[in-house]
Coordinates of C-alpha atoms and ligand atoms in Angstrom, one line a residue:
Chain A
X1 CA 4.8 92.1 151.3
X2 CA 6.9 94.3 153.6
X3 CA 5.2 97.1 156.4
X4 CA 6.5 100.5 155.1
X5 CA 5.9 103.4 157.6
X6 CA 3.8 106.3 156.5
X7 CA 2.7 109.8 158.1
X8 CA -1.1 110.4 157.6
X9 CA -1.3 114.0 155.8
X10 CA -4.6 115.9 156.7
X11 CA -5.9 119.2 155.8
X12 CA -9.6 120.4 156.5
X13 CA -12.1 122.2 154.9
X14 CA -15.1 123.5 157.8
X15 CA -18.5 124.6 156.7
X16 CA -19.9 126.6 159.4
X17 CA -23.5 128.1 159.6
X18 CA -23.3 131.5 160.8
X19 CA -25.9 132.6 163.1
X20 CA -28.1 135.2 161.3
X21 CA -31.5 135.5 161.4
X22 CA -31.8 135.6 157.6
X23 CA -30.0 134.3 154.3
X24 CA -26.9 135.6 153.0
X25 CA -28.9 137.4 149.9
X26 CA -32.2 137.4 150.6
X27 CA -34.3 138.1 153.9
X28 CA -35.7 134.8 154.0
X29 CA -35.5 133.1 157.5
X30 CA -32.7 130.7 158.4
X31 CA -34.3 128.4 160.7
X32 CA -33.7 125.0 160.9
X33 CA -36.7 122.2 160.7
X34 CA -39.4 124.1 159.1
X35 CA -41.3 122.3 156.7
X36 CA -40.0 122.3 153.4
X37 CA -40.0 124.9 151.2
X38 CA -41.5 127.4 153.6
X39 CA -38.7 129.9 153.5
X40 CA -38.2 130.9 149.6
X41 CA -38.6 133.7 147.8
X42 CA -37.5 135.0 143.8
X43 CA -33.8 135.5 145.5
X44 CA -33.2 132.3 146.8
X45 CA -35.2 130.3 144.2
X46 CA -33.1 131.9 141.5
X47 CA -35.4 133.6 139.3
X48 CA -34.6 135.8 137.0
X49 CA -34.8 139.6 137.4
X50 CA -33.8 139.0 141.2
X51 CA -31.0 140.8 142.8
X52 CA -29.4 139.6 145.7
X53 CA -28.1 142.0 148.7
X54 CA -25.3 141.5 151.0
X55 CA -26.5 140.4 154.6
X56 CA -24.3 143.1 156.7
X57 CA -24.3 140.8 159.9
X58 CA -22.5 137.7 158.0
X59 CA -19.9 139.8 156.8
X60 CA -19.4 140.8 160.2
X61 CA -19.5 137.4 161.9
X62 CA -17.3 136.2 159.4
X63 CA -14.8 138.8 160.1
X64 CA -15.1 138.3 163.7
X65 CA -14.4 134.8 163.1
X66 CA -11.3 135.3 160.7
X67 CA -9.5 138.0 163.2
X68 CA -10.0 135.1 166.0
X69 CA -8.4 132.8 163.6
X70 CA -5.5 135.1 163.3
X71 CA -6.1 135.8 159.8
X72 CA -5.9 138.9 157.7
X73 CA -8.6 141.2 156.7
X74 CA -8.1 142.3 152.6
X75 CA -9.2 145.8 152.7
X76 CA -11.3 144.8 149.2
X77 CA -13.3 141.9 148.6
X78 CA -15.6 140.2 146.3
X79 CA -18.3 137.1 145.5
X80 CA -18.0 135.0 142.3
X81 CA -20.2 132.8 140.7
X82 CA -19.3 129.2 141.1
X83 CA -20.9 127.1 138.1
X84 CA -22.3 123.8 137.9
X85 CA -25.7 121.9 137.8
X86 CA -27.6 120.2 140.6
X87 CA -31.2 119.9 141.7
X88 CA -30.5 121.4 144.9
X89 CA -28.6 124.8 143.5
X90 CA -31.8 126.7 141.3
X91 CA -29.3 129.3 140.2
X92 CA -27.0 126.9 138.1
X93 CA -24.1 128.6 140.5
X94 CA -22.9 129.0 144.0
X95 CA -22.4 132.5 145.0
X96 CA -18.8 132.1 146.6
X97 CA -15.7 133.7 146.7
X98 CA -12.7 132.6 144.4
X99 CA -9.6 134.7 143.8
X100 CA -10.0 137.4 146.7
X101 CA -11.5 136.1 150.2
X102 CA -12.8 137.6 152.7
X103 CA -10.4 136.3 155.0
X104 CA -6.7 134.5 154.5
X105 CA -3.5 133.7 155.9
X106 CA -4.3 132.3 159.9
X107 CA -3.7 129.6 162.3
X108 CA -5.3 127.5 165.3
X109 CA -3.4 125.9 167.9
X110 CA -4.2 122.6 169.0
X111 CA -3.3 120.6 171.8
X112 CA -3.8 117.0 173.0
X113 CA -5.4 116.9 176.7
X114 CA -4.1 113.2 176.8
X115 CA -0.7 113.6 175.2
X116 CA -2.2 112.1 172.0
X117 CA 0.3 114.4 170.3
X118 CA 2.7 117.3 170.2
X119 CA 1.3 120.7 170.1
X120 CA 0.8 122.1 166.8
X121 CA 0.1 125.2 164.8
X122 CA -2.6 124.4 162.0
X123 CA -2.2 127.2 159.8
X124 CA -5.2 128.1 158.0
X125 CA -5.2 129.4 154.1
X126 CA -8.5 131.5 153.9
X127 CA -12.0 131.7 155.5
X128 CA -14.4 132.8 152.6
X129 CA -18.0 133.7 153.0
X130 CA -20.9 131.9 150.7
X131 CA -23.8 130.2 150.5
X132 CA -25.5 126.9 151.4
X133 CA -27.5 124.8 148.7
X134 CA -30.7 123.2 149.7
X135 CA -31.5 119.5 150.3
X136 CA -32.3 116.9 148.4
X137 CA -33.7 113.6 149.5
X138 CA -34.4 110.4 147.9
X139 CA -37.8 109.4 147.9
X140 CA -37.6 105.6 148.2
X141 CA -41.3 105.5 148.6
X142 CA -41.7 106.4 145.2
X143 CA -39.4 103.9 143.5
X144 CA -36.5 104.8 142.0
X145 CA -38.4 107.8 140.2
X146 CA -37.6 110.9 141.7
X147 CA -35.8 113.0 144.4
X148 CA -37.4 115.5 146.4
X149 CA -35.9 119.0 146.6
X150 CA -36.3 121.0 149.3
X151 CA -35.1 124.9 149.5
X152 CA -35.4 126.2 152.8
X153 CA -31.4 125.6 153.2
X154 CA -30.5 127.4 150.0
X155 CA -28.5 130.7 150.5
X156 CA -28.0 130.0 154.3
X157 CA -24.5 131.6 154.9
X158 CA -21.4 129.4 155.5
X159 CA -18.1 130.4 156.2
X160 CA -15.8 128.0 154.8
X161 CA -12.4 127.7 156.7
X162 CA -9.4 125.9 154.8
X163 CA -6.4 124.6 156.6
X164 CA -3.0 123.8 155.1
X165 CA -2.7 120.0 155.2
X166 CA -0.7 120.2 158.6
X167 CA -2.2 117.8 160.5
X168 CA -0.8 114.5 161.0
X169 CA -3.1 112.1 162.7
X170 CA -6.5 111.5 162.9
X171 CA -6.6 112.7 166.5
X172 CA -5.2 115.8 165.7
X173 CA -8.0 116.2 163.0
X174 CA -10.6 115.8 165.6
X175 CA -8.6 118.3 168.2
X176 CA -8.7 120.7 165.8
X177 CA -12.2 120.8 165.1
X178 CA -13.2 120.4 168.5
X179 CA -11.0 123.6 169.3
X180 CA -12.7 125.4 166.5
X181 CA -16.2 124.4 167.3
X182 CA -15.4 125.6 171.1
X183 CA -13.8 128.7 169.2
X184 CA -16.6 129.1 167.5
X185 CA -18.8 128.7 170.2
X186 CA -17.2 131.6 172.1
X187 CA -17.4 134.0 169.5
X188 CA -21.1 133.1 169.5
X189 CA -21.0 133.2 165.5
X190 CA -23.2 129.7 165.1
X191 CA -25.0 127.2 166.8
X192 CA -22.1 124.4 165.7
X193 CA -24.3 121.9 165.8
X194 CA -22.8 118.6 163.6
X195 CA -25.8 117.0 163.4
X196 CA -28.0 119.6 162.1
X197 CA -25.5 119.9 159.8
X198 CA -24.5 123.9 160.9
X199 CA -20.9 122.5 161.3
X200 CA -19.3 120.3 158.5
X201 CA -16.3 118.6 157.8
X202 CA -14.5 117.5 155.0
X203 CA -11.3 116.1 154.8
X204 CA -8.2 115.6 152.1
X205 CA -6.0 112.9 153.1
X206 CA -3.4 111.1 151.7
X207 CA 0.1 109.1 152.9
X208 CA 3.3 110.0 152.9
X209 CA 4.9 106.2 152.7
X210 CA 9.0 105.8 153.6
X211 CA 10.2 103.3 150.6
X212 CA 13.3 101.6 150.5
X213 CA 13.6 104.1 147.3
X214 CA 12.5 107.4 149.2
X215 CA 9.4 108.8 150.4
X216 CA 6.1 108.6 148.4
X217 CA 2.9 110.0 148.6
X218 CA -0.4 108.7 147.8
X219 CA -3.6 110.0 145.2
X220 CA -5.3 112.7 147.9
X221 CA -8.6 111.6 148.7
X222 CA -11.5 113.8 149.8
X223 CA -13.5 112.5 152.5
X224 CA -17.5 113.9 152.8
X225 CA -20.1 113.1 155.2
X226 CA -18.1 113.3 158.7
X227 CA -21.0 114.2 160.5
X228 CA -19.6 114.0 164.6
X229 CA -15.9 114.4 165.9
X230 CA -16.0 110.6 166.3
X231 CA -16.6 109.9 162.8
X232 CA -13.9 112.8 161.3
X233 CA -11.4 110.3 163.4
X234 CA -12.5 107.3 162.2
X235 CA -13.0 108.5 158.5
X236 CA -9.0 109.2 158.4
X237 CA -8.1 106.8 160.4
X238 CA -10.1 104.3 158.3
X239 CA -9.2 106.1 154.7
X240 CA -5.4 105.7 156.0
X241 CA -5.6 101.9 156.1
X242 CA -7.4 102.0 153.1
X243 CA -4.9 104.3 150.8
X244 CA -1.8 101.6 152.0
X245 CA -3.5 98.5 150.8
X246 CA -4.4 100.2 147.8
X247 CA -0.5 101.3 147.1
X248 CA 0.5 97.5 147.8
X249 CA -1.9 96.8 145.8
X250 CA -1.7 99.2 142.9
X251 CA 1.7 101.0 143.2
X252 CA -0.5 104.2 142.1
X253 CA 0.8 107.5 143.4
X254 CA 0.0 111.0 143.7
X255 CA -0.5 112.8 140.0
X256 CA -1.3 108.9 138.6
X257 CA -4.6 109.5 139.4
X258 CA -7.4 112.3 139.8
X259 CA -8.5 113.4 143.3
X260 CA -11.4 110.8 144.4
X261 CA -14.5 112.0 146.6
X262 CA -15.5 109.0 149.4
X263 CA -18.2 109.6 151.2
X264 CA -17.8 108.3 154.9
X265 CA -20.6 105.5 155.5
X266 CA -21.3 106.2 159.6
X267 CA -23.1 102.7 160.0
X268 CA -20.8 100.5 157.7
X269 CA -17.5 102.0 159.3
X270 CA -16.2 102.5 155.9
X271 CA -15.5 105.0 153.2
X272 CA -17.5 104.8 149.6
X273 CA -16.4 105.9 146.3
X274 CA -18.9 109.0 145.0
X275 CA -19.8 109.3 141.9
X276 CA -18.1 112.2 140.3
X277 CA -20.1 115.4 138.7
X278 CA -19.3 115.4 135.9
X279 CA -16.0 118.2 135.0
X280 CA -16.7 118.7 138.7
X281 CA -13.3 120.5 138.5
X282 CA -14.5 123.2 135.8
X283 CA -16.9 125.7 138.0
X284 CA -15.7 128.6 135.7
X285 CA -16.2 131.1 138.2
X286 CA -16.5 134.7 137.4
X287 CA -17.4 137.6 139.3
X288 CA -21.0 138.1 140.4
X289 CA -22.1 141.1 138.5
X290 CA -25.3 141.2 140.9
X291 CA -23.6 142.1 143.9
X292 CA -21.2 144.7 144.8
X293 CA -17.5 144.1 146.2
X294 CA -17.4 145.4 149.9
X295 CA -14.3 147.9 151.0
X296 CA -13.3 147.6 154.6
X297 CA -11.4 150.1 156.6
X298 CA -8.8 149.9 159.5
X299 CA -11.3 151.5 161.9
X300 CA -14.1 148.8 161.0
X301 CA -11.6 145.5 161.2
X302 CA -10.4 147.6 164.8
X303 CA -14.1 147.7 166.2
X304 CA -14.7 143.9 165.1
X305 CA -11.5 143.2 166.8
X306 CA -12.8 144.9 170.1
X307 CA -15.7 142.9 170.1
X308 CA -14.3 139.7 170.2
X309 CA -13.7 138.5 174.2
X310 CA -11.4 136.1 176.0
X311 CA -10.8 133.5 173.6
X312 CA -10.2 129.8 174.8
X313 CA -6.2 129.4 174.6
X314 CA -6.3 133.1 176.1
X315 CA -8.7 131.6 179.4
X316 CA -6.5 128.5 179.6
X317 CA -3.3 130.4 180.7
X318 CA -5.2 132.7 182.9
X319 CA -6.9 130.3 184.8
X320 CA -3.1 128.4 185.0
X321 CA -1.1 131.7 185.5
X322 CA -3.4 133.9 187.7
X323 CA -5.3 131.2 189.1
X324 CA -3.5 128.7 190.0
X325 CA -5.2 125.6 188.0
X326 CA -3.7 122.7 186.9
X327 CA -3.7 122.1 183.1
X328 CA -6.1 119.6 183.4
X329 CA -8.5 121.4 185.7
X330 CA -8.1 124.9 183.2
X331 CA -8.8 122.4 180.4
X332 CA -11.5 120.7 181.6
X333 CA -13.1 124.1 182.6
X334 CA -12.4 125.8 179.1
X335 CA -13.6 123.3 177.2
X336 CA -17.0 123.4 178.6
X337 CA -17.8 126.7 177.2
X338 CA -17.6 130.1 178.2
X339 CA -20.9 130.3 180.8
X340 CA -18.7 127.7 182.7
X341 CA -15.7 129.7 182.6
X342 CA -18.0 132.4 184.2
X343 CA -19.4 130.5 186.7
X344 CA -15.9 129.7 187.4
X345 CA -14.6 133.1 187.9
X346 CA -18.1 134.3 189.8
X347 CA -17.5 131.7 192.0
X348 CA -13.7 132.1 192.9
X349 CA -14.1 136.0 193.4
X350 CA -17.2 134.9 195.9
X351 CA -15.3 132.3 197.5
X352 CA -11.6 133.9 197.7
X353 CA -10.2 130.4 197.1
X354 CA -9.4 129.7 193.3
X355 CA -7.8 126.8 193.6
X356 CA -10.8 125.4 196.0
X357 CA -13.6 126.6 193.4
X358 CA -11.6 125.2 190.5
X359 CA -11.7 122.1 192.1
X360 CA -15.5 122.2 192.9
X361 CA -16.2 123.1 189.4
X362 CA -14.2 120.6 187.6
X363 CA -15.6 118.1 189.9
X364 CA -19.1 118.0 192.1
X365 CA -20.3 121.0 189.1
X366 CA -19.3 119.0 186.0
X367 CA -20.9 115.5 187.5
X368 CA -23.8 117.0 188.2
X369 CA -24.2 119.1 184.8
X370 CA -23.0 115.1 183.0
X371 CA -24.9 113.3 185.5
X372 CA -28.4 115.8 184.7
X373 CA -27.7 116.7 181.1
X374 CA -27.9 120.1 181.7
X375 CA -26.0 123.1 180.9
X376 CA -24.6 125.8 183.8
X377 CA -27.4 128.0 183.3
X378 CA -29.9 125.2 184.7
X379 CA -27.5 124.4 187.4
X380 CA -29.6 125.0 190.7
X381 CA -26.9 126.2 192.8
X382 CA -26.0 129.9 191.8
X383 CA -22.1 131.1 192.1
X384 CA -23.0 133.1 195.3
X385 CA -24.4 130.1 197.3
X386 CA -22.1 127.5 196.2
X387 CA -19.1 130.1 197.3
X388 CA -21.3 130.2 200.9
X389 CA -20.7 126.6 201.2
X390 CA -16.6 126.7 199.8
X391 CA -15.8 129.3 202.4
X392 CA -17.1 126.6 205.1
X393 CA -15.1 124.1 203.6
X394 CA -12.1 126.6 203.8
X395 CA -12.6 127.8 207.1
X396 CA -12.1 124.4 208.3
X397 CA -15.8 124.1 209.5
X398 CA -16.9 121.5 207.1
X399 CA -14.9 118.2 205.9
X400 CA -15.2 116.9 202.3
X401 CA -17.5 114.3 203.0
X402 CA -19.8 116.7 204.9
X403 CA -19.7 119.5 202.4
X404 CA -20.9 117.0 199.5
X405 CA -23.9 116.2 201.7
X406 CA -24.5 119.7 202.0
X407 CA -23.8 120.3 198.4
X408 CA -26.4 117.5 197.2
X409 CA -29.1 119.0 199.8
X410 CA -28.5 122.4 198.5
X411 CA -29.0 120.8 195.1
X412 CA -32.7 120.2 195.5
X413 CA -33.7 122.8 197.7
X414 CA -33.0 126.8 198.0
X415 CA -31.6 127.0 201.3
X416 CA -28.0 128.2 202.1
X417 CA -25.0 126.1 202.7
X418 CA -25.6 127.3 206.7
X419 CA -29.4 126.5 206.7
X420 CA -28.7 122.8 205.2
X421 CA -26.0 122.0 207.7
X422 CA -28.3 122.9 210.7
X423 CA -31.0 121.0 209.1
X424 CA -28.7 118.3 208.4
X425 CA -27.8 118.4 212.0
X426 CA -24.3 118.9 211.6
X427 CA -22.7 121.3 213.9
X428 CA -19.2 122.6 214.2
X429 CA -17.5 120.9 216.9
X430 CA -16.0 123.8 219.3
X431 CA -12.3 124.2 219.2
X432 CA -11.7 123.8 222.5
X433 CA -14.2 120.9 222.8
X434 CA -12.0 119.0 219.8
X435 CA -8.5 119.6 221.4
X436 CA -10.0 118.2 224.7
X437 CA -11.0 114.9 222.7
X438 CA -8.0 114.6 220.8
X439 CA -6.1 115.2 224.7
X440 CA -8.2 112.4 225.4
X441 CA -7.6 110.1 222.4
X442 CA -4.0 110.6 222.6
X443 CA -3.6 109.6 226.4
X444 CA -5.7 106.2 225.5
X445 CA -3.3 105.1 222.6
X446 CA 0.3 105.0 223.7
X447 CA 0.9 102.5 221.7
X448 CA -0.3 104.7 218.2
X449 CA 1.4 107.4 219.9
X450 CA 4.8 105.5 219.8
X451 CA 4.3 104.3 216.1
X452 CA 4.1 108.4 215.4
X453 CA 6.9 109.3 217.2
X454 CA 8.8 106.3 215.5
X455 CA 8.1 108.4 212.0
X456 CA 4.6 106.2 210.5
X457 CA 2.5 109.3 210.9
X458 CA -0.3 107.3 209.1
X459 CA -0.8 105.6 212.3
X460 CA -2.5 108.8 213.5
X461 CA -5.1 107.5 210.9
X462 CA -6.6 105.4 214.0
X463 CA -6.9 108.2 216.4
X464 CA -9.3 110.1 213.9
X465 CA -11.7 106.6 213.4
X466 CA -12.0 107.0 217.1
X467 CA -12.8 110.6 217.1
X468 CA -15.6 109.8 214.5
X469 CA -17.0 107.7 217.2
X470 CA -17.2 109.6 219.9
X471 CA -18.6 112.7 217.5
X472 CA -19.3 112.0 214.2
X473 CA -19.3 115.9 213.4
X474 CA -15.6 116.0 213.6
X475 CA -13.4 117.8 211.2
X476 CA -11.0 114.7 210.2
X477 CA -8.3 116.9 209.0
X478 CA -8.5 119.3 211.8
X479 CA -8.3 116.0 214.4
X480 CA -5.4 114.8 212.7
X481 CA -3.4 118.1 212.8
X482 CA -4.5 118.2 216.4
X483 CA -3.6 114.9 217.5
X484 CA 0.2 115.1 215.2
X485 CA 0.8 118.4 217.3
X486 CA -0.2 117.2 220.9
X487 CA 2.3 113.9 220.4
X488 CA 5.0 115.9 218.7
X489 CA 4.9 118.1 222.0
X490 CA 4.9 115.2 224.1
Chain B
X1 CA -7.7 133.6 120.6
X2 CA -9.7 131.4 118.8
X3 CA -12.4 128.3 119.6
X4 CA -12.0 125.0 118.5
X5 CA -14.9 122.8 117.8
X6 CA -14.2 120.6 120.9
X7 CA -14.1 123.7 123.0
X8 CA -17.5 124.3 122.1
X9 CA -18.9 120.6 122.4
X10 CA -17.4 120.8 126.5
X11 CA -19.4 123.8 126.9
X12 CA -22.4 122.6 125.7
X13 CA -22.0 119.9 127.9
X14 CA -20.9 122.2 131.1
X15 CA -24.4 123.8 129.9
X16 CA -26.4 121.3 129.7
X17 CA -26.8 122.2 126.1
X18 CA -27.3 119.4 123.1
X19 CA -26.3 120.0 119.5
X20 CA -26.5 118.1 116.7
X21 CA -23.4 118.1 114.5
X22 CA -24.9 120.7 112.0
X23 CA -26.0 122.9 115.2
X24 CA -22.3 122.2 116.7
X25 CA -20.8 123.7 113.4
X26 CA -23.1 127.0 113.6
X27 CA -22.3 127.5 117.2
X28 CA -18.7 127.3 116.6
X29 CA -18.8 129.9 114.2
X30 CA -20.8 132.1 115.9
X31 CA -18.7 131.7 119.1
X32 CA -15.7 132.3 117.0
X33 CA -17.1 135.5 115.6
X34 CA -17.8 136.5 119.4
X35 CA -14.6 135.7 120.6
X36 CA -13.3 137.7 117.9
X37 CA -15.1 140.7 118.7
X38 CA -14.4 140.9 122.1
X39 CA -10.8 140.2 121.1
X40 CA -11.1 144.0 119.7
X41 CA -10.8 144.9 123.3
X42 CA -7.3 143.9 123.7
X43 CA -6.0 146.7 120.9
X44 CA -6.6 148.8 123.4
X45 CA -3.7 150.2 125.7
X46 CA -4.8 149.6 129.1
X47 CA -1.0 149.9 130.7
X48 CA -2.0 153.1 133.0
X49 CA -5.8 151.4 133.9
X50 CA -6.4 149.6 137.5
X51 CA -8.0 146.3 136.6
X52 CA -11.8 146.1 138.0
X53 CA -13.3 143.7 139.7
X54 CA -16.7 145.1 139.1
X55 CA -18.7 147.1 136.1
X56 CA -19.8 149.6 138.7
X57 CA -18.1 152.0 141.0
X58 CA -20.7 151.2 143.9
X59 CA -19.4 149.4 147.1
X60 CA -21.0 147.8 150.5
X61 CA -24.7 147.4 149.3
X62 CA -25.4 145.6 152.6
X63 CA -28.7 144.9 154.5
X64 CA -29.7 144.4 157.7
X65 CA -30.4 141.0 159.2
X66 CA -34.2 141.7 159.3
X67 CA -36.6 138.8 158.4
X68 CA -39.3 139.7 155.5
X69 CA -41.9 137.1 154.6
X70 CA -41.2 134.5 152.3
X71 CA -43.0 133.2 149.3
X72 CA -45.9 130.8 150.4
X73 CA -45.1 127.2 149.1
X74 CA -47.7 127.0 146.7
X75 CA -46.0 130.3 145.4
X76 CA -42.8 128.9 145.7
X77 CA -43.8 125.3 144.0
X78 CA -45.8 127.3 141.1
X79 CA -43.3 126.9 138.2
X80 CA -41.8 123.5 138.9
X81 CA -42.3 121.1 136.1
X82 CA -43.0 118.1 138.7
X83 CA -43.5 118.7 142.6
X84 CA -45.8 117.1 145.6
X85 CA -47.4 118.9 148.0
X86 CA -44.3 119.7 149.7
X87 CA -41.4 119.6 147.6
X88 CA -39.9 119.9 144.2
X89 CA -39.5 116.8 142.0
X90 CA -36.5 116.4 139.9
X91 CA -35.1 113.1 138.6
X92 CA -33.2 110.6 141.2
X93 CA -30.5 112.5 142.4
X94 CA -27.9 109.7 142.4
X95 CA -24.2 109.4 144.8
X96 CA -25.9 111.0 147.7
Ligands
ZN501 ZN1 -35.2 134.0 150.1

């Protein structure tokens, strides 16, 4: 059978657990990892007669996120009941938002650091505030028998962020997730821990295949259980190939099959069909009579907008335009999170050299953070101490390899750069002595002088080697510069 | 607006209710009566009335994010038809 080209069409639904101390509708704690069923009350157990009350912080964290995603905030919003039976949902409905969500119509810009795709604006349909369900665990030990239910998580606030189907490759979907996660950490609204489930992603995927008779669309499949950035990418890639094969086999197109749900099996690296909940589409939403609507004023929205600090996209631009960093360096620093950006800004200001500071943060500092698996908060050299070292580098008192030695020594001591230099026996060579040394070397090496004179500047490298033998403390860059000056003036 | 027997069957399934043939007939009669009763409302002229999202004229009932004690696990599990030391037990959940 002939091969046709196709485009993957992807929309993502992301669930973000908000960083509140308590649940959305009751004041039980939301901590992760506590013993089962120790964080419940009549409200989150769904006892008759109990009354939910909306968590103020959850609502305003949602608004902060929605504004950062360029969403509009309707003045009026309400909550609805989404009805279905599942053992981890004790009330028999999930309290969610149906027709009047708390935010709508925003966007998130993504671009590839590795040029995998063109920059793209992914539009956002809505972000709404809802509650999480509990956890069910199948008890293998007890045989086929039972599932065990832990309701600690029931009622935890979730912000569901729904994108338009604007992404066209698995790499774009992964980039969207990474950029969204970065934004959420800058906003400090979520822990964003995919392993612990505080950031979850479902993908709606289908293909637009260009056939001899025009473009056809394959039936849409929702992929669940993608618990890492890598599985988002692999799950979508796998699903695209699978849909293409199924289409070649059956010829079924969009509308000829109902929407299917498939789970990503990370160990087998495949998607598997999930049993549909009966009539899952029929949720019979209706307004929750127990919760009253929320009305916000322009002034409140403006106040929340003011709380939002500088976001990753703006910071990347500032580091490039105002600080003169390369696109790559700015990306690397910003993508590491706000704390590293703050470290960089402090370092650049104290050292008085934006580019040098950028190179050191992107190079040496990040290398140590990665090697030692630590965060910048635990990095042993604070910005002020590193700035002293950079000043010496900038003044030409230290060449880069010596500076790295000093840096390494500073990692394990509290000494200043100047003290470490003394301890290591590194001495700045007196300018007069250096010039005298260069003069001697030039006079001793007529052949190199001739080489340089005839246009081969690289030949001067041999003089640097000789200078280092004479005095290990000389700065190679300075030797090079002085020797070239002397030769050119001959 | 009226209601068919099939409608009632579907709603019963969604609500996890089981009726025999007799019960289904009775339930259909009852529900048709209820719907007809509520239908009386559409006789009212609501031309100039704003639609409401909620029956109460109250807004913004928000609580501070301050933890309060939860139930003990014993109390939480007390009403469970089936349980173990830590968890509620339910018939196997498949498709996870
Ligand atoms: Zn509770």
